JSON list of C-alpha atoms in Angstrom, two decimals:
[
{"chain": "A", "resi": 1, "resn": "UNK", "atom": "CA", "xyz": [19.14, 48.14, 14.09]},
{"chain": "A", "resi": 2, "resn": "UNK", "atom": "CA", "xyz": [17.14, 45.04, 14.91]},
{"chain": "A", "resi": 3, "resn": "UNK", "atom": "CA", "xyz": [15.46, 45.25, 11.49]},
{"chain": "A", "resi": 4, "resn": "UNK", "atom": "CA", "xyz": [18.89, 45.17, 9.79]},
{"chain": "A", "resi": 5, "resn": "UNK", "atom": "CA", "xyz": [20.02, 42.15, 11.79]},
{"chain": "A", "resi": 6, "resn": "UNK", "atom": "CA", "xyz": [16.76, 40.30, 11.14]},
{"chain": "A", "resi": 7, "resn": "UNK", "atom": "CA", "xyz": [16.92, 41.07, 7.42]},
{"chain": "A", "resi": 8, "resn": "UNK", "atom": "CA", "xyz": [20.55, 39.85, 7.25]},
{"chain": "A", "resi": 9, "resn": "UNK", "atom": "CA", "xyz": [19.67, 36.63, 9.10]},
{"chain": "A", "resi": 10, "resn": "UNK", "atom": "CA", "xyz": [16.62, 36.10, 6.89]},
{"chain": "A", "resi": 11, "resn": "UNK", "atom": "CA", "xyz": [18.68, 36.69, 3.73]},
{"chain": "A", "resi": 12, "resn": "UNK", "atom": "CA", "xyz": [21.32, 34.25, 5.00]},
{"chain": "A", "resi": 13, "resn": "UNK", "atom": "CA", "xyz": [18.75, 31.51, 5.55]},
{"chain": "A", "resi": 14, "resn": "UNK", "atom": "CA", "xyz": [17.09, 32.13, 2.20]},
{"chain": "A", "resi": 15, "resn": "UNK", "atom": "CA", "xyz": [20.38, 31.94, 0.31]},
{"chain": "A", "resi": 16, "resn": "UNK", "atom": "CA", "xyz": [21.70, 28.97, 2.25]},
{"chain": "A", "resi": 17, "resn": "UNK", "atom": "CA", "xyz": [18.66, 26.80, 1.47]},
{"chain": "A", "resi": 18, "resn": "UNK", "atom": "CA", "xyz": [19.13, 27.40, -2.25]},
{"chain": "A", "resi": 19, "resn": "UNK", "atom": "CA", "xyz": [22.68, 26.11, -2.10]},
{"chain": "A", "resi": 20, "resn": "UNK", "atom": "CA", "xyz": [21.61, 23.07, -0.08]},
{"chain": "A", "resi": 21, "resn": "UNK", "atom": "CA", "xyz": [19.13, 22.07, -2.79]},
{"chain": "A", "resi": 22, "resn": "UNK", "atom": "CA", "xyz": [21.85, 21.70, -5.42]},
{"chain": "A", "resi": 23, "resn": "UNK", "atom": "CA", "xyz": [23.83, 19.09, -3.49]},
{"chain": "A", "resi": 24, "resn": "UNK", "atom": "CA", "xyz": [22.95, 15.41, -3.84]},
{"chain": "A", "resi": 25, "resn": "UNK", "atom": "CA", "xyz": [23.55, 14.01, -0.37]},
{"chain": "A", "resi": 26, "resn": "UNK", "atom": "CA", "xyz": [23.93, 10.31, -1.07]},
{"chain": "A", "resi": 27, "resn": "UNK", "atom": "CA", "xyz": [25.27, 7.90, 1.52]},
{"chain": "A", "resi": 28, "resn": "UNK", "atom": "CA", "xyz": [26.95, 4.94, -0.12]},
{"chain": "A", "resi": 29, "resn": "UNK", "atom": "CA", "xyz": [27.74, 1.72, 1.72]},
{"chain": "A", "resi": 30, "resn": "UNK", "atom": "CA", "xyz": [31.26, 1.54, 0.26]},
{"chain": "A", "resi": 31, "resn": "UNK", "atom": "CA", "xyz": [33.56, 3.13, -2.33]},
{"chain": "A", "resi": 32, "resn": "UNK", "atom": "CA", "xyz": [32.73, 0.49, -4.97]},
{"chain": "A", "resi": 33, "resn": "UNK", "atom": "CA", "xyz": [29.09, 1.57, -4.91]},
{"chain": "A", "resi": 34, "resn": "UNK", "atom": "CA", "xyz": [30.08, 5.21, -5.23]},
{"chain": "A", "resi": 35, "resn": "UNK", "atom": "CA", "xyz": [32.39, 4.44, -8.17]},
{"chain": "A", "resi": 36, "resn": "UNK", "atom": "CA", "xyz": [29.66, 2.38, -9.85]},
{"chain": "A", "resi": 37, "resn": "UNK", "atom": "CA", "xyz": [27.21, 5.25, -9.32]},
{"chain": "A", "resi": 38, "resn": "UNK", "atom": "CA", "xyz": [29.55, 7.75, -10.97]},
{"chain": "A", "resi": 39, "resn": "UNK", "atom": "CA", "xyz": [30.29, 5.37, -13.88]},
{"chain": "A", "resi": 40, "resn": "UNK", "atom": "CA", "xyz": [26.60, 4.71, -14.48]},
{"chain": "A", "resi": 41, "resn": "UNK", "atom": "CA", "xyz": [25.57, 8.36, -14.31]},
{"chain": "A", "resi": 42, "resn": "UNK", "atom": "CA", "xyz": [28.33, 9.20, -16.81]},
{"chain": "A", "resi": 43, "resn": "UNK", "atom": "CA", "xyz": [27.30, 6.33, -19.10]},
{"chain": "A", "resi": 44, "resn": "UNK", "atom": "CA", "xyz": [23.53, 6.86, -19.15]},
{"chain": "A", "resi": 45, "resn": "UNK", "atom": "CA", "xyz": [22.15, 9.57, -21.42]},
{"chain": "A", "resi": 46, "resn": "UNK", "atom": "CA", "xyz": [19.42, 11.98, -20.39]},
{"chain": "A", "resi": 47, "resn": "UNK", "atom": "CA", "xyz": [16.27, 11.35, -22.48]},
{"chain": "A", "resi": 48, "resn": "UNK", "atom": "CA", "xyz": [15.29, 15.03, -22.36]},
{"chain": "A", "resi": 49, "resn": "UNK", "atom": "CA", "xyz": [18.64, 16.72, -22.97]},
{"chain": "A", "resi": 50, "resn": "UNK", "atom": "CA", "xyz": [20.46, 16.59, -26.27]},
{"chain": "A", "resi": 51, "resn": "UNK", "atom": "CA", "xyz": [23.59, 14.45, -25.83]},
{"chain": "A", "resi": 52, "resn": "UNK", "atom": "CA", "xyz": [24.05, 15.01, -22.07]},
{"chain": "A", "resi": 53, "resn": "UNK", "atom": "CA", "xyz": [24.57, 12.26, -19.54]},
{"chain": "A", "resi": 54, "resn": "UNK", "atom": "CA", "xyz": [22.43, 12.16, -16.42]},
{"chain": "A", "resi": 55, "resn": "UNK", "atom": "CA", "xyz": [25.35, 13.27, -14.24]},
{"chain": "A", "resi": 56, "resn": "UNK", "atom": "CA", "xyz": [25.62, 16.61, -16.09]},
{"chain": "A", "resi": 57, "resn": "UNK", "atom": "CA", "xyz": [21.92, 17.20, -16.72]},
{"chain": "A", "resi": 58, "resn": "UNK", "atom": "CA", "xyz": [19.70, 19.27, -14.44]},
{"chain": "A", "resi": 59, "resn": "UNK", "atom": "CA", "xyz": [16.46, 18.01, -16.00]},
{"chain": "A", "resi": 60, "resn": "UNK", "atom": "CA", "xyz": [13.89, 16.48, -13.66]},
{"chain": "A", "resi": 61, "resn": "UNK", "atom": "CA", "xyz": [14.00, 13.16, -15.48]},
{"chain": "A", "resi": 62, "resn": "UNK", "atom": "CA", "xyz": [17.80, 13.04, -15.05]},
{"chain": "A", "resi": 63, "resn": "UNK", "atom": "CA", "xyz": [17.37, 13.67, -11.32]},
{"chain": "A", "resi": 64, "resn": "UNK", "atom": "CA", "xyz": [14.83, 10.84, -11.16]},
{"chain": "A", "resi": 65, "resn": "UNK", "atom": "CA", "xyz": [17.19, 8.56, -13.07]},
{"chain": "A", "resi": 66, "resn": "UNK", "atom": "CA", "xyz": [20.10, 9.38, -10.74]},
{"chain": "A", "resi": 67, "resn": "UNK", "atom": "CA", "xyz": [17.85, 8.60, -7.77]},
{"chain": "A", "resi": 68, "resn": "UNK", "atom": "CA", "xyz": [16.80, 5.30, -9.33]},
{"chain": "A", "resi": 69, "resn": "UNK", "atom": "CA", "xyz": [20.44, 4.37, -10.03]},
{"chain": "A", "resi": 70, "resn": "UNK", "atom": "CA", "xyz": [21.25, 5.06, -6.38]},
{"chain": "A", "resi": 71, "resn": "UNK", "atom": "CA", "xyz": [18.25, 3.02, -5.18]},
{"chain": "A", "resi": 72, "resn": "UNK", "atom": "CA", "xyz": [19.11, 0.06, -7.41]},
{"chain": "A", "resi": 73, "resn": "UNK", "atom": "CA", "xyz": [22.74, 0.14, -6.26]},
{"chain": "A", "resi": 74, "resn": "UNK", "atom": "CA", "xyz": [21.54, 0.13, -2.63]},
{"chain": "A", "resi": 75, "resn": "UNK", "atom": "CA", "xyz": [19.43, -2.94, -3.46]},
{"chain": "A", "resi": 76, "resn": "UNK", "atom": "CA", "xyz": [22.58, -4.72, -4.64]},
{"chain": "A", "resi": 77, "resn": "UNK", "atom": "CA", "xyz": [21.89, -4.68, -8.39]},
{"chain": "A", "resi": 78, "resn": "UNK", "atom": "CA", "xyz": [24.86, -4.94, -10.76]},
{"chain": "A", "resi": 79, "resn": "UNK", "atom": "CA", "xyz": [25.74, -2.28, -13.33]},
{"chain": "A", "resi": 80, "resn": "UNK", "atom": "CA", "xyz": [24.45, -4.46, -16.19]},
{"chain": "A", "resi": 81, "resn": "UNK", "atom": "CA", "xyz": [21.15, -5.00, -14.40]},
{"chain": "A", "resi": 82, "resn": "UNK", "atom": "CA", "xyz": [20.76, -1.26, -13.83]},
{"chain": "A", "resi": 83, "resn": "UNK", "atom": "CA", "xyz": [21.53, -0.47, -17.48]},
{"chain": "A", "resi": 84, "resn": "UNK", "atom": "CA", "xyz": [19.06, -3.18, -18.56]},
{"chain": "A", "resi": 85, "resn": "UNK", "atom": "CA", "xyz": [16.41, -1.64, -16.27]},
{"chain": "A", "resi": 86, "resn": "UNK", "atom": "CA", "xyz": [16.98, 1.83, -17.73]},
{"chain": "A", "resi": 87, "resn": "UNK", "atom": "CA", "xyz": [16.89, 0.53, -21.32]},
{"chain": "A", "resi": 88, "resn": "UNK", "atom": "CA", "xyz": [13.61, -1.29, -20.63]},
{"chain": "A", "resi": 89, "resn": "UNK", "atom": "CA", "xyz": [12.12, 1.83, -19.12]},
{"chain": "A", "resi": 90, "resn": "UNK", "atom": "CA", "xyz": [13.48, 4.57, -21.44]},
{"chain": "A", "resi": 91, "resn": "UNK", "atom": "CA", "xyz": [14.60, 2.69, -24.57]},
{"chain": "A", "resi": 92, "resn": "UNK", "atom": "CA", "xyz": [17.99, 2.28, -26.23]},
{"chain": "A", "resi": 93, "resn": "UNK", "atom": "CA", "xyz": [18.40, 6.05, -26.41]},
{"chain": "A", "resi": 94, "resn": "UNK", "atom": "CA", "xyz": [19.66, 6.16, -22.81]},
{"chain": "A", "resi": 95, "resn": "UNK", "atom": "CA", "xyz": [22.85, 4.31, -23.74]},
{"chain": "A", "resi": 96, "resn": "UNK", "atom": "CA", "xyz": [25.61, 5.81, -25.84]},
{"chain": "A", "resi": 97, "resn": "UNK", "atom": "CA", "xyz": [26.33, 2.39, -27.42]},
{"chain": "A", "resi": 98, "resn": "UNK", "atom": "CA", "xyz": [23.01, 0.87, -28.52]},
{"chain": "A", "resi": 99, "resn": "UNK", "atom": "CA", "xyz": [23.07, -2.88, -29.26]},
{"chain": "A", "resi": 100, "resn": "UNK", "atom": "CA", "xyz": [22.67, -4.24, -32.78]},
{"chain": "A", "resi": 101, "resn": "UNK", "atom": "CA", "xyz": [19.05, -5.36, -33.08]},
{"chain": "A", "resi": 102, "resn": "UNK", "atom": "CA", "xyz": [16.60, -5.59, -35.97]},
{"chain": "A", "resi": 103, "resn": "UNK", "atom": "CA", "xyz": [15.23, -2.17, -35.04]},
{"chain": "A", "resi": 104, "resn": "UNK", "atom": "CA", "xyz": [18.69, -0.55, -35.01]},
{"chain": "A", "resi": 105, "resn": "UNK", "atom": "CA", "xyz": [20.31, -2.47, -37.88]},
{"chain": "A", "resi": 106, "resn": "UNK", "atom": "CA", "xyz": [19.44, 0.34, -40.29]},
{"chain": "A", "resi": 107, "resn": "UNK", "atom": "CA", "xyz": [21.55, 2.74, -38.20]},
{"chain": "A", "resi": 108, "resn": "UNK", "atom": "CA", "xyz": [24.55, 0.44, -38.64]},
{"chain": "A", "resi": 109, "resn": "UNK", "atom": "CA", "xyz": [24.05, -0.53, -42.31]},
{"chain": "A", "resi": 110, "resn": "UNK", "atom": "CA", "xyz": [22.96, 2.73, -43.98]},
{"chain": "A", "resi": 111, "resn": "UNK", "atom": "CA", "xyz": [26.24, 4.65, -43.47]},
{"chain": "A", "resi": 112, "resn": "UNK", "atom": "CA", "xyz": [28.23, 1.80, -45.04]},
{"chain": "A", "resi": 113, "resn": "UNK", "atom": "CA", "xyz": [25.73, 1.57, -47.90]},
{"chain": "A", "resi": 114, "resn": "UNK", "atom": "CA", "xyz": [26.06, 5.29, -48.59]},
{"chain": "A", "resi": 115, "resn": "UNK", "atom": "CA", "xyz": [29.85, 4.97, -48.54]},
{"chain": "A", "resi": 116, "resn": "UNK", "atom": "CA", "xyz": [29.82, 2.08, -51.04]},
{"chain": "A", "resi": 117, "resn": "UNK", "atom": "CA", "xyz": [27.33, 3.93, -53.24]},
{"chain": "A", "resi": 118, "resn": "UNK", "atom": "CA", "xyz": [29.52, 7.07, -53.23]},
{"chain": "A", "resi": 119, "resn": "UNK", "atom": "CA", "xyz": [32.68, 5.10, -54.01]},
{"chain": "A", "resi": 120, "resn": "UNK", "atom": "CA", "xyz": [30.93, 3.38, -56.92]},
{"chain": "A", "resi": 121, "resn": "UNK", "atom": "CA", "xyz": [29.98, 6.70, -58.48]},
{"chain": "A", "resi": 122, "resn": "UNK", "atom": "CA", "xyz": [33.42, 8.17, -57.86]},
{"chain": "A", "resi": 123, "resn": "UNK", "atom": "CA", "xyz": [35.16, 5.28, -59.60]},
{"chain": "A", "resi": 124, "resn": "UNK", "atom": "CA", "xyz": [32.61, 4.85, -62.40]},
{"chain": "A", "resi": 125, "resn": "UNK", "atom": "CA", "xyz": [33.81, 7.80, -64.56]},
{"chain": "A", "resi": 126, "resn": "UNK", "atom": "CA", "xyz": [37.33, 6.37, -64.58]},
{"chain": "A", "resi": 127, "resn": "UNK", "atom": "CA", "xyz": [36.06, 3.13, -66.09]},
{"chain": "A", "resi": 128, "resn": "UNK", "atom": "CA", "xyz": [34.05, 5.01, -68.69]},
{"chain": "A", "resi": 129, "resn": "UNK", "atom": "CA", "xyz": [37.03, 7.10, -69.81]},
{"chain": "A", "resi": 130, "resn": "UNK", "atom": "CA", "xyz": [39.45, 4.17, -69.87]},
{"chain": "A", "resi": 131, "resn": "UNK", "atom": "CA", "xyz": [37.45, 2.28, -72.52]},
{"chain": "A", "resi": 132, "resn": "UNK", "atom": "CA", "xyz": [38.98, 1.91, -75.98]},
{"chain": "A", "resi": 133, "resn": "UNK", "atom": "CA", "xyz": [38.14, 4.72, -78.33]},
{"chain": "A", "resi": 134, "resn": "UNK", "atom": "CA", "xyz": [35.59, 2.84, -80.44]},
{"chain": "A", "resi": 135, "resn": "UNK", "atom": "CA", "xyz": [33.55, 5.96, -81.06]},
{"chain": "A", "resi": 136, "resn": "UNK", "atom": "CA", "xyz": [36.47, 7.73, -82.74]},
{"chain": "A", "resi": 137, "resn": "UNK", "atom": "CA", "xyz": [37.00, 4.75, -85.04]},
{"chain": "A", "resi": 138, "resn": "UNK", "atom": "CA", "xyz": [33.30, 4.81, -85.95]},
{"chain": "A", "resi": 139, "resn": "UNK", "atom": "CA", "xyz": [33.49, 8.51, -86.76]},
{"chain": "A", "resi": 140, "resn": "UNK", "atom": "CA", "xyz": [36.50, 8.05, -89.04]},
{"chain": "A", "resi": 141, "resn": "UNK", "atom": "CA", "xyz": [34.75, 5.20, -90.88]},
{"chain": "A", "resi": 142, "resn": "UNK", "atom": "CA", "xyz": [31.62, 7.33, -91.28]},
{"chain": "A", "resi": 143, "resn": "UNK", "atom": "CA", "xyz": [33.73, 10.19, -92.59]},
{"chain": "A", "resi": 144, "resn": "UNK", "atom": "CA", "xyz": [35.26, 7.92, -95.24]},
{"chain": "A", "resi": 145, "resn": "UNK", "atom": "CA", "xyz": [31.79, 6.78, -96.31]},
{"chain": "A", "resi": 146, "resn": "UNK", "atom": "CA", "xyz": [30.63, 10.38, -96.46]},
{"chain": "A", "resi": 147, "resn": "UNK", "atom": "CA", "xyz": [33.59, 11.32, -98.66]},
{"chain": "A", "resi": 148, "resn": "UNK", "atom": "CA", "xyz": [32.70, 8.50, -101.08]},
{"chain": "A", "resi": 149, "resn": "UNK", "atom": "CA", "xyz": [29.10, 9.69, -101.19]},
{"chain": "A", "resi": 150, "resn": "UNK", "atom": "CA", "xyz": [30.31, 13.23, -101.69]},
{"chain": "A", "resi": 151, "resn": "UNK", "atom": "CA", "xyz": [32.45, 12.21, -104.66]},
{"chain": "A", "resi": 152, "resn": "UNK", "atom": "CA", "xyz": [29.41, 10.73, -106.37]},
{"chain": "A", "resi": 153, "resn": "UNK", "atom": "CA", "xyz": [27.47, 13.96, -105.95]},
{"chain": "A", "resi": 154, "resn": "UNK", "atom": "CA", "xyz": [30.42, 16.23, -106.84]},
{"chain": "A", "resi": 155, "resn": "UNK", "atom": "CA", "xyz": [29.99, 15.51, -110.47]},
{"chain": "A", "resi": 156, "resn": "UNK", "atom": "CA", "xyz": [26.52, 17.02, -110.32]},
{"chain": "A", "resi": 157, "resn": "UNK", "atom": "CA", "xyz": [27.63, 20.23, -108.49]},
{"chain": "A", "resi": 158, "resn": "UNK", "atom": "CA", "xyz": [28.56, 23.45, -110.19]},
{"chain": "A", "resi": 159, "resn": "UNK", "atom": "CA", "xyz": [31.93, 25.12, -109.63]},
{"chain": "A", "resi": 160, "resn": "UNK", "atom": "CA", "xyz": [30.49, 27.69, -107.15]},
{"chain": "A", "resi": 161, "resn": "UNK", "atom": "CA", "xyz": [28.59, 25.05, -105.19]},
{"chain": "A", "resi": 162, "resn": "UNK", "atom": "CA", "xyz": [31.69, 22.89, -104.97]},
{"chain": "A", "resi": 163, "resn": "UNK", "atom": "CA", "xyz": [33.76, 25.78, -103.56]},
{"chain": "A", "resi": 164, "resn": "UNK", "atom": "CA", "xyz": [31.07, 26.58, -101.03]},
{"chain": "A", "resi": 165, "resn": "UNK", "atom": "CA", "xyz": [30.88, 22.91, -100.01]},
{"chain": "A", "resi": 166, "resn": "UNK", "atom": "CA", "xyz": [34.66, 22.76, -99.48]},
{"chain": "A", "resi": 167, "resn": "UNK", "atom": "CA", "xyz": [34.54, 25.91, -97.35]},
{"chain": "A", "resi": 168, "resn": "UNK", "atom": "CA", "xyz": [31.78, 24.43, -95.21]},
{"chain": "A", "resi": 169, "resn": "UNK", "atom": "CA", "xyz": [33.63, 21.14, -94.82]},
{"chain": "A", "resi": 170, "resn": "UNK", "atom": "CA", "xyz": [36.84, 22.94, -93.85]},
{"chain": "A", "resi": 171, "resn": "UNK", "atom": "CA", "xyz": [34.99, 25.01, -91.25]},
{"chain": "A", "resi": 172, "resn": "UNK", "atom": "CA", "xyz": [33.41, 21.86, -89.81]},
{"chain": "A", "resi": 173, "resn": "UNK", "atom": "CA", "xyz": [36.77, 20.08, -89.54]},
{"chain": "A", "resi": 174, "resn": "UNK", "atom": "CA", "xyz": [38.31, 23.02, -87.67]}
]
């Protein structure tokens, strides 16, 4: 009986310590600090996780970042100063809205360039097909010249050759 009670008490203590480890016990000086903490942890991205903020991430680096945000808030730093600190330490990746800088300008310009390039090639065939039909006029002029040349050679053709030539020309026209 004592073994059962001891095993239940031991199991209770083992399970209760696991649940205590998941809770961040942070003591804020006022509600403004707590609100700033929650805004910052929602706004900062975890460098290890793919598209998770540090509030939702369980990665060790996210836990460290949350601790640093809390420490900096306790020191009286503003939200902009904390974001600037995190960007200096982890790079622009930790913010969801990176600033426009020479290193990130390609990320802002390339999508618009691709869009303009695609629109150019989508509209280009319309301009090509809306041109006057100069090629058809050239073909009809060439056909007239060919008929004149044909008339000069017709006199030299025999009756059978002339019939065969007419059949070939009629097939080509159809």
